[in-house]
Coordinates of C-alpha atoms in Angstrom, one line a residue:
M1 CA -0.3 0.0 -31.0
S2 CA 1.3 1.4 -27.9
A3 CA 4.4 3.5 -27.9
R4 CA 7.4 2.5 -25.9
L5 CA 7.2 4.4 -22.6
L6 CA 10.2 5.6 -20.6
L7 CA 9.6 7.2 -17.2
F8 CA 12.5 9.2 -15.7
T9 CA 12.6 9.9 -12.0
G10 CA 15.0 10.5 -9.2
K11 CA 15.7 12.5 -6.1
G12 CA 15.1 16.2 -6.6
G13 CA 18.0 18.0 -8.1
V14 CA 19.8 15.0 -9.6
G15 CA 19.2 16.1 -13.2
K16 CA 16.4 13.7 -14.3
T17 CA 14.7 16.4 -16.4
T18 CA 17.9 17.1 -18.4
L19 CA 18.5 13.4 -19.0
A20 CA 14.8 12.7 -20.0
A21 CA 15.0 15.6 -22.5
A22 CA 18.4 14.5 -23.7
T23 CA 17.1 10.9 -24.3
A24 CA 14.1 12.2 -26.2
A25 CA 16.2 14.5 -28.3
A26 CA 18.5 11.6 -29.3
L27 CA 15.6 9.4 -30.1
A28 CA 14.0 12.1 -32.3
A29 CA 17.4 12.8 -34.0
G30 CA 17.6 9.0 -34.7
G31 CA 14.4 9.1 -36.7
R32 CA 11.9 7.9 -34.1
K33 CA 8.6 9.8 -33.6
T34 CA 9.2 10.9 -30.1
L35 CA 7.2 12.9 -27.6
V36 CA 8.7 14.1 -24.3
A37 CA 6.1 14.9 -21.6
S38 CA 6.4 16.3 -18.1
T39 CA 4.1 15.5 -15.2
D40 CA 6.5 17.3 -12.8
P41 CA 4.8 20.2 -11.1
A42 CA 8.2 22.1 -11.2
H43 CA 7.6 22.6 -15.0
S44 CA 11.3 22.5 -15.7
L45 CA 11.2 20.6 -19.0
G46 CA 10.7 23.7 -21.0
D47 CA 13.7 25.3 -19.3
A48 CA 15.9 22.3 -20.3
L49 CA 14.6 22.4 -23.9
G50 CA 15.0 26.2 -24.0
V51 CA 11.4 26.7 -25.3
P52 CA 8.1 27.5 -23.6
L53 CA 5.7 24.6 -23.3
S54 CA 2.0 24.3 -22.7
D55 CA -0.6 21.5 -22.3
R56 CA -0.8 21.2 -26.1
V57 CA 1.7 19.0 -27.9
A58 CA 4.0 21.1 -30.1
E59 CA 7.2 20.5 -32.0
V60 CA 10.4 21.9 -30.7
E61 CA 11.2 23.9 -33.8
G62 CA 13.4 22.2 -36.4
T63 CA 14.2 19.1 -34.3
G64 CA 11.4 16.6 -35.0
L65 CA 11.0 16.3 -31.3
H66 CA 7.6 17.1 -29.8
A67 CA 6.9 18.1 -26.2
V68 CA 4.1 18.8 -23.8
Q69 CA 3.6 19.9 -20.2
V70 CA 0.8 17.9 -18.8
D71 CA -1.5 20.2 -16.8
P72 CA -3.4 18.0 -14.2
R73 CA -5.5 20.9 -13.0
A74 CA -7.0 21.4 -16.4
L75 CA -7.7 17.7 -16.6
V76 CA -9.5 17.8 -13.2
D77 CA -11.7 20.6 -14.5
D78 CA -12.5 18.7 -17.8
A79 CA -12.7 15.0 -16.7
W80 CA -13.2 14.7 -13.0
R81 CA -16.2 17.1 -12.5
E82 CA -18.6 14.7 -14.3
L83 CA -17.3 11.6 -12.5
R84 CA -17.5 13.3 -9.1
G85 CA -21.2 14.0 -9.9
H86 CA -21.7 10.2 -10.6
L87 CA -19.9 9.3 -7.3
R88 CA -22.1 11.7 -5.4
T89 CA -25.1 10.0 -7.0
V90 CA -24.0 6.6 -5.7
L91 CA -23.2 7.9 -2.2
A92 CA -26.5 9.8 -2.0
G93 CA -28.4 6.7 -3.1
A94 CA -26.7 4.8 -0.3
G95 CA -28.1 7.3 2.2
V96 CA -24.9 9.5 2.6
D97 CA -25.6 13.1 3.5
E98 CA -25.1 15.5 0.5
L99 CA -22.3 17.5 2.3
E100 CA -20.6 14.3 3.4
A101 CA -20.8 12.9 -0.2
E102 CA -19.2 16.1 -1.5
E103 CA -16.3 15.6 1.0
L104 CA -15.9 11.9 0.2
T105 CA -15.5 12.6 -3.5
V106 CA -12.6 15.0 -2.9
L107 CA -9.9 12.3 -3.4
P108 CA -6.2 12.9 -2.8
G109 CA -4.1 12.0 -5.9
V110 CA -6.8 12.7 -8.5
E111 CA -4.7 15.3 -10.3
E112 CA -1.7 12.9 -10.4
L113 CA -3.9 10.0 -11.6
L114 CA -5.4 12.1 -14.4
A115 CA -1.9 13.2 -15.4
L116 CA -0.9 9.5 -15.6
S117 CA -4.1 8.7 -17.6
E118 CA -3.1 11.5 -20.0
V119 CA 0.3 9.9 -20.5
R120 CA -1.5 6.6 -21.2
R121 CA -3.7 8.3 -23.8
L122 CA -0.7 9.8 -25.5
A123 CA 1.2 6.4 -25.5
R124 CA -1.9 4.6 -26.9
G125 CA -2.8 7.1 -29.5
G126 CA -0.7 5.5 -32.3
T127 CA 1.1 8.7 -33.1
W128 CA 4.4 8.1 -31.3
D129 CA 7.1 5.5 -31.4
V130 CA 8.3 6.5 -27.9
V131 CA 6.9 8.7 -25.1
V132 CA 9.5 9.9 -22.7
V133 CA 8.1 11.2 -19.4
D134 CA 9.8 13.5 -17.0
C135 CA 8.2 12.5 -13.7
G136 CA 8.3 14.3 -10.4
P137 CA 10.8 13.4 -7.6
T138 CA 11.1 9.8 -6.5
A139 CA 8.6 9.8 -3.6
E140 CA 5.9 11.5 -5.7
T141 CA 6.5 9.1 -8.6
L142 CA 6.2 6.0 -6.4
R143 CA 2.9 7.3 -5.1
L144 CA 1.8 8.2 -8.7
L145 CA 2.6 4.7 -10.0
A146 CA 0.7 3.1 -7.1
L147 CA -2.4 5.2 -7.7
P148 CA -4.2 3.0 -10.4
E149 CA -4.2 0.0 -8.1
A150 CA -5.2 2.0 -5.0
F151 CA -8.0 3.8 -6.9
A152 CA -9.2 0.5 -8.3
S153 CA -9.4 -0.9 -4.8
Y154 CA -11.4 2.2 -3.7
L155 CA -13.7 1.9 -6.6
E156 CA -14.4 -1.8 -6.0
R157 CA -15.4 -1.0 -2.4
L158 CA -17.6 1.9 -3.4
F159 CA -19.2 0.2 -6.3
P160 CA -18.8 -3.6 -6.4
T161 CA -18.4 -5.5 -9.7
H162 CA -21.8 -7.1 -9.3
R163 CA -23.5 -4.1 -10.9
R164 CA -26.9 -5.6 -11.4
V165 CA -27.4 -6.2 -7.6
V166 CA -26.3 -2.6 -6.9
R167 CA -28.5 -1.3 -9.6
G168 CA -31.5 -3.0 -8.2
L169 CA -30.7 -1.8 -4.7
L170 CA -30.2 1.8 -5.7
A171 CA -33.2 1.9 -8.0
G172 CA -35.3 0.6 -5.2
V173 CA -34.0 3.4 -2.9
A174 CA -34.5 6.2 -5.4
G175 CA -37.7 5.0 -7.0
S176 CA -38.3 3.5 -10.4
G177 CA -38.0 6.8 -12.2
S178 CA -34.3 7.0 -11.4
V179 CA -33.1 3.8 -12.9
E180 CA -31.7 5.5 -16.0
R181 CA -29.7 7.8 -13.8
W182 CA -28.3 4.8 -11.9
D183 CA -27.4 3.2 -15.2
A184 CA -25.5 6.3 -16.3
T185 CA -23.6 6.3 -13.1
A186 CA -22.8 2.6 -13.4
D187 CA -21.6 3.1 -17.0
A188 CA -19.3 6.0 -15.9
L189 CA -17.8 4.0 -13.0
G190 CA -17.5 0.9 -15.2
R191 CA -15.5 3.0 -17.7
L192 CA -13.3 4.3 -14.8
A193 CA -12.6 0.7 -13.6
E194 CA -11.7 -0.3 -17.1
D195 CA -9.4 2.7 -17.5
L196 CA -7.6 1.9 -14.2
A197 CA -7.1 -1.7 -15.3
Q198 CA -5.7 -0.6 -18.6
L199 CA -3.4 1.9 -16.9
R200 CA -2.1 -0.7 -14.6
D201 CA -1.5 -3.1 -17.5
L202 CA 0.4 -0.3 -19.3
L203 CA 2.7 0.4 -16.3
T204 CA 3.5 -3.3 -15.8
S205 CA 3.9 -4.2 -19.5
A206 CA 7.2 -5.0 -21.2
E207 CA 6.8 -1.7 -23.2
T208 CA 7.2 0.4 -20.1
G209 CA 10.4 1.0 -18.2
V210 CA 11.5 3.4 -15.4
R211 CA 14.9 5.0 -15.5
L212 CA 16.2 6.1 -12.2
V213 CA 18.6 9.0 -12.1
L214 CA 21.0 9.6 -9.2
T215 CA 24.1 11.4 -8.3
P216 CA 27.0 9.2 -6.9
E217 CA 26.4 10.0 -3.3
R218 CA 25.7 7.5 -0.6
V219 CA 22.4 9.0 0.6
V220 CA 21.1 9.2 -3.0
A221 CA 22.3 5.7 -3.8
A222 CA 20.5 4.3 -0.8
E223 CA 17.2 6.0 -1.9
T224 CA 17.7 4.6 -5.4
R225 CA 18.0 1.0 -4.1
R226 CA 14.8 1.4 -2.0
T227 CA 13.1 2.7 -5.2
V228 CA 14.2 -0.3 -7.2
T229 CA 12.6 -2.5 -4.5
A230 CA 9.5 -0.4 -4.3
L231 CA 9.0 -0.6 -8.1
A232 CA 9.6 -4.3 -8.2
L233 CA 7.0 -4.7 -5.5
Q234 CA 4.5 -2.9 -7.8
G235 CA 5.5 -5.1 -10.7
I236 CA 7.1 -2.2 -12.6
R237 CA 10.3 -2.8 -14.5
V238 CA 13.4 -0.7 -13.9
D239 CA 14.8 -0.2 -17.4
G240 CA 18.1 1.4 -16.3
V241 CA 19.9 3.4 -13.7
V242 CA 21.9 6.6 -14.6
A243 CA 24.5 8.1 -12.4
N244 CA 24.8 11.8 -13.3
R245 CA 27.5 14.3 -12.6
V246 CA 30.5 12.0 -12.3
V247 CA 33.5 14.4 -11.9
P248 CA 36.5 14.0 -14.2
D249 CA 39.6 12.1 -13.1
P250 CA 42.5 14.6 -12.9
G251 CA 45.1 11.9 -13.2
E252 CA 48.5 12.9 -11.7
D253 CA 47.9 16.7 -12.0
G254 CA 49.0 18.7 -8.9
G255 CA 47.4 21.5 -7.0
P256 CA 44.5 21.8 -4.6
A257 CA 41.8 21.6 -7.4
A258 CA 43.3 18.3 -8.7
A259 CA 43.5 16.9 -5.1
W260 CA 39.8 17.8 -4.5
L261 CA 38.8 16.1 -7.8
R262 CA 40.7 13.0 -6.9
T263 CA 39.1 12.8 -3.5
R264 CA 35.6 13.4 -4.9
R265 CA 36.1 11.0 -7.8
A266 CA 37.3 8.2 -5.4
E267 CA 34.1 8.7 -3.3
Q268 CA 32.0 8.5 -6.4
D269 CA 33.8 5.4 -7.6
A270 CA 33.1 3.7 -4.3
V271 CA 29.4 4.5 -4.5
L272 CA 29.2 3.3 -8.2
A273 CA 30.9 0.1 -7.3
G274 CA 28.2 -0.6 -4.8
L275 CA 25.6 0.0 -7.5
A276 CA 27.1 -2.3 -10.1
D277 CA 24.4 -5.0 -9.7
L278 CA 21.6 -2.6 -10.6
P279 CA 20.1 -3.0 -14.1
G280 CA 21.6 -1.1 -17.0
L281 CA 23.9 1.2 -14.9
R282 CA 25.2 4.1 -17.0
T283 CA 27.3 7.2 -16.0
V284 CA 27.2 10.8 -17.3
P285 CA 30.2 13.1 -16.8
H286 CA 29.7 16.4 -14.9
R287 CA 29.6 19.3 -17.3
A288 CA 31.0 22.7 -16.6
A289 CA 28.1 24.5 -18.3
E290 CA 24.4 23.8 -17.8
P291 CA 23.0 22.1 -20.9
V292 CA 20.1 24.1 -22.4
G293 CA 18.5 23.5 -25.8
T294 CA 18.5 20.5 -28.1
A295 CA 22.1 20.9 -29.3
A296 CA 23.5 20.8 -25.8
L297 CA 21.1 18.0 -24.9
L298 CA 22.3 15.9 -27.8
D299 CA 25.8 16.3 -26.6
V300 CA 24.7 15.0 -23.2
A301 CA 23.0 12.1 -24.8
E302 CA 26.2 11.2 -26.7
G303 CA 28.0 11.0 -23.4
L304 CA 25.2 9.0 -21.8
Y305 CA 24.6 6.4 -24.6
Q306 CA 28.0 6.5 -26.4
G307 CA 26.5 5.5 -29.7
R308 CA 24.2 2.8 -28.4
D309 CA 20.4 2.8 -28.9
P310 CA 18.8 5.0 -26.2
L311 CA 16.0 2.4 -26.0
E312 CA 18.4 -0.3 -25.1
G313 CA 17.7 -1.0 -21.4
G314 CA 18.1 -3.7 -18.8
G315 CA 16.1 -5.3 -16.0
A316 CA 13.3 -7.8 -15.9
A317 CA 9.6 -7.3 -15.0
G318 CA 9.0 -6.7 -11.4
L319 CA 7.9 -9.4 -8.9
P320 CA 7.7 -12.5 -11.1
L321 CA 6.4 -15.5 -9.0
E322 CA 7.7 -19.1 -9.1
V323 CA 6.4 -22.0 -7.0
E324 CA 8.5 -25.1 -6.5
R325 CA 8.2 -28.2 -4.4
T326 CA 11.1 -28.3 -1.9
G327 CA 10.2 -31.2 0.3
D328 CA 7.7 -34.0 0.8
R329 CA 5.1 -31.7 2.1
E330 CA 6.6 -28.3 1.6
Y331 CA 6.5 -25.7 -1.2
T332 CA 8.5 -22.5 -1.8
L333 CA 7.2 -19.3 -3.4
R334 CA 10.0 -17.3 -4.9
L335 CA 9.6 -13.6 -5.6
A336 CA 12.3 -11.8 -7.5
L337 CA 12.3 -8.9 -5.2
P338 CA 15.6 -7.0 -4.6
V339 CA 15.1 -6.3 -1.0
G340 CA 18.7 -5.5 0.0
D341 CA 18.8 -3.7 3.3
S342 CA 15.2 -2.7 3.3
E343 CA 12.8 -3.6 6.1
L344 CA 10.6 -6.5 5.1
E345 CA 7.3 -7.7 6.7
L346 CA 5.1 -10.6 5.6
A347 CA 1.5 -11.4 6.6
R348 CA -1.2 -13.7 5.3
V349 CA -4.4 -12.0 4.4
G350 CA -7.0 -14.5 3.2
D351 CA -5.9 -15.9 -0.1
D352 CA -3.2 -13.2 -0.5
L353 CA 0.3 -12.7 0.9
A354 CA 0.8 -9.1 2.1
V355 CA 4.4 -8.0 1.4
T356 CA 5.6 -4.8 3.1
V357 CA 8.9 -3.3 2.2
D358 CA 10.0 0.0 3.9
G359 CA 6.3 0.8 4.7
R360 CA 5.1 0.0 1.2
R361 CA 2.5 -2.8 1.1
R362 CA 1.5 -5.0 -1.8
L363 CA -1.0 -7.8 -1.8
V364 CA 0.3 -10.7 -3.8
A365 CA -2.4 -13.2 -5.0
L366 CA -1.3 -16.7 -4.1
P367 CA -1.5 -19.5 -6.7
S368 CA -4.4 -21.9 -6.0
L369 CA -2.1 -24.6 -4.6
L370 CA -0.8 -22.3 -1.9
K371 CA -4.2 -21.0 -0.8
R372 CA -4.6 -24.2 1.0
C373 CA -1.2 -23.9 2.8
A374 CA 0.1 -22.0 5.7
V375 CA 3.3 -20.0 5.8
T376 CA 6.1 -21.7 7.7
G377 CA 9.0 -19.4 7.2
A378 CA 10.8 -17.0 4.8
E379 CA 14.3 -16.0 3.9
L380 CA 16.3 -13.9 1.5
D381 CA 18.7 -15.4 -0.9
D382 CA 20.4 -14.5 -4.2
T383 CA 17.2 -14.8 -6.1
G384 CA 15.1 -12.6 -3.9
L385 CA 12.5 -13.5 -1.3
A386 CA 11.7 -17.2 -0.7
V387 CA 8.5 -18.0 1.4
R388 CA 8.0 -21.5 2.6
F389 CA 4.5 -23.1 2.8
A390 CA 3.2 -26.4 4.2
P391 CA -0.4 -27.8 3.7
D392 CA -2.9 -26.6 6.2
P393 CA -4.7 -29.7 7.5
E394 CA -8.0 -27.8 7.9
L395 CA -8.0 -26.7 4.2
W396 CA -6.0 -29.3 2.3
M397 CA -8.7 -31.8 1.7
R398 CA -11.4 -29.3 0.8

């Protein structure tokens, strides 16, 4: 059985590590078997917990909370070396020069992908009720969460699903004595494809949620909105949004310090009002002292959750599709995609609809009915994106 998976991310410096650690500490204190893991190269999770961490799971002494710093470089050494050898075998069998094959198997993002796979292994191991992940900054996390699909696409182009055809071709090129080597390669790549599919399923499942951390500033809030859209485009659920470091309201106190606080709080309140429609919005007060150690983190969690279950979140699964008949010969495909002020582009690519938001592209497989239709228009409304289709006369009767 899989653990509940919470991924914390946000713009660098907004306090995501602290809030991830605080959430994990509160879950452990409430009796849940909890692991907090970091895939952030900054390695700041141990600083927040006040203990040194390694790539081995260990208990934070006397708390019941366990923690680990995922080391992707070690995973590359252990897991990727063998697979690279298999990929070089495939490329060499296809006639690629040995040196070129070496270069082609040096893939950007392998470290991050293996780190994500390690998180999946921990979540699926059956040991934990909840795995809380301190991810890297937003841009890195979006790239990280898109990797399983991107790698799966790469793998399909390199080694098609019709394995028997490829096996026969490669065996013929290499000679009959190499069939066993090709089979080993096929098995390894098949396992990789299966792992990528399971990783993708985990990220888009109802047991996984992303919590976005921000500070109440206009620039940070704008990035958060774009992140909500990007995650929905990938089919990943935003479980909650946390506005950190909300300054106290000084009331009617006088003096320059109180005047500064009033001005700052008014600016923050205006930003928060503009985020009220985001799922599960919570606020955390700005603290005078930096919270370090589980006792201080539990205090932060109390301010964040105010007695509620830390697993209680909001938000629906990303990019649900709905098709409805809206005219005599017209259909509308609705995508629950919170586009907001983002730049949106649509294109038809074979049987898929290519949706691009702020430069991030996703191919959406069209239902069978719409594969025989042409796009006639699109618009944004309160439910998200609505794309209109009409039957294509050249395809409709086929």
